[in-house]
C-alpha angles and dihedrals in degrees: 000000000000109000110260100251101164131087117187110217120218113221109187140151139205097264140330098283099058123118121232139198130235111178094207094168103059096040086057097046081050098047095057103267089305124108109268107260113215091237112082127176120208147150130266116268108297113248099252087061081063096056094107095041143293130282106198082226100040114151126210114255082230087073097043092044088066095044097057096036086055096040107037150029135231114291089016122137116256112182115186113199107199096029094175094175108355108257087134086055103037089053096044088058090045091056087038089251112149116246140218117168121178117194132162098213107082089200088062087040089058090039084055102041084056090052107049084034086053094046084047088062103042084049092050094043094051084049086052086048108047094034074059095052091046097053 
């Protein structure tokens, strides 16, 4: 068998009438000053995104980093559906979206919540730091 090395990512709206962001410029300054192409290649989560536990579909933060800088603004509202072990959540905090992950197995929930709990605290401790450093 090959290894299954594709994900297919859903882009959808309320209604027709939505409308929705691209962020072209940035894509394009990311992507080396050419237009992003909607084929990526990138590596599996890296092991300390595992560090609370695995999820068997896990995605690196590399890949959901991209989708939310290229869909959404600051502030803006991500919801991830089908959250499995937070990396949408734990990137939208990381890139001060705001964040709402819905997900039926309580061992992911509690995975998730670690690890956005754990990305809240690295983000309050480097304000601590640089408000330190500014002083």
């Amino acid at each position: 068998y090959f290894t299954h090395s594709t994900e297919q990512v859903i882009w959808s709206s309320k209604n027709e009438k939505s409308k929705h962001l691209f962020n072209y410029p940035l894509m394009r300054e990311m992507n080396g000053g050419k237009q992003m192409k909607d084929v990526w290649n990138m590596t599996s989560p890296k092991k300390n995104e595992k560090r609370f536990g695995k999820h068997p579909t896990q995605k690196p933060e590399q890949l959901l980093e991209r989708i939310i800088l290229s869909s959404s603004n600051e502030g803006d509202l991500v919801l991830d559906p089908f959250q499995g072990s937070g990396t949408t959540g734990v990137v939208s905090k990381r890139l001060n979206r705001k964040y709402i992950g819905i997900d039926l197995d309580p061992e992911f929930l509690d995975i998730s919540i670690k690890r956005i709990e754990d990305e809240v605290t690295l983000f309050n401790n480097e304000k601590v730091v640089e408000n330190e450093v500014s002083k």
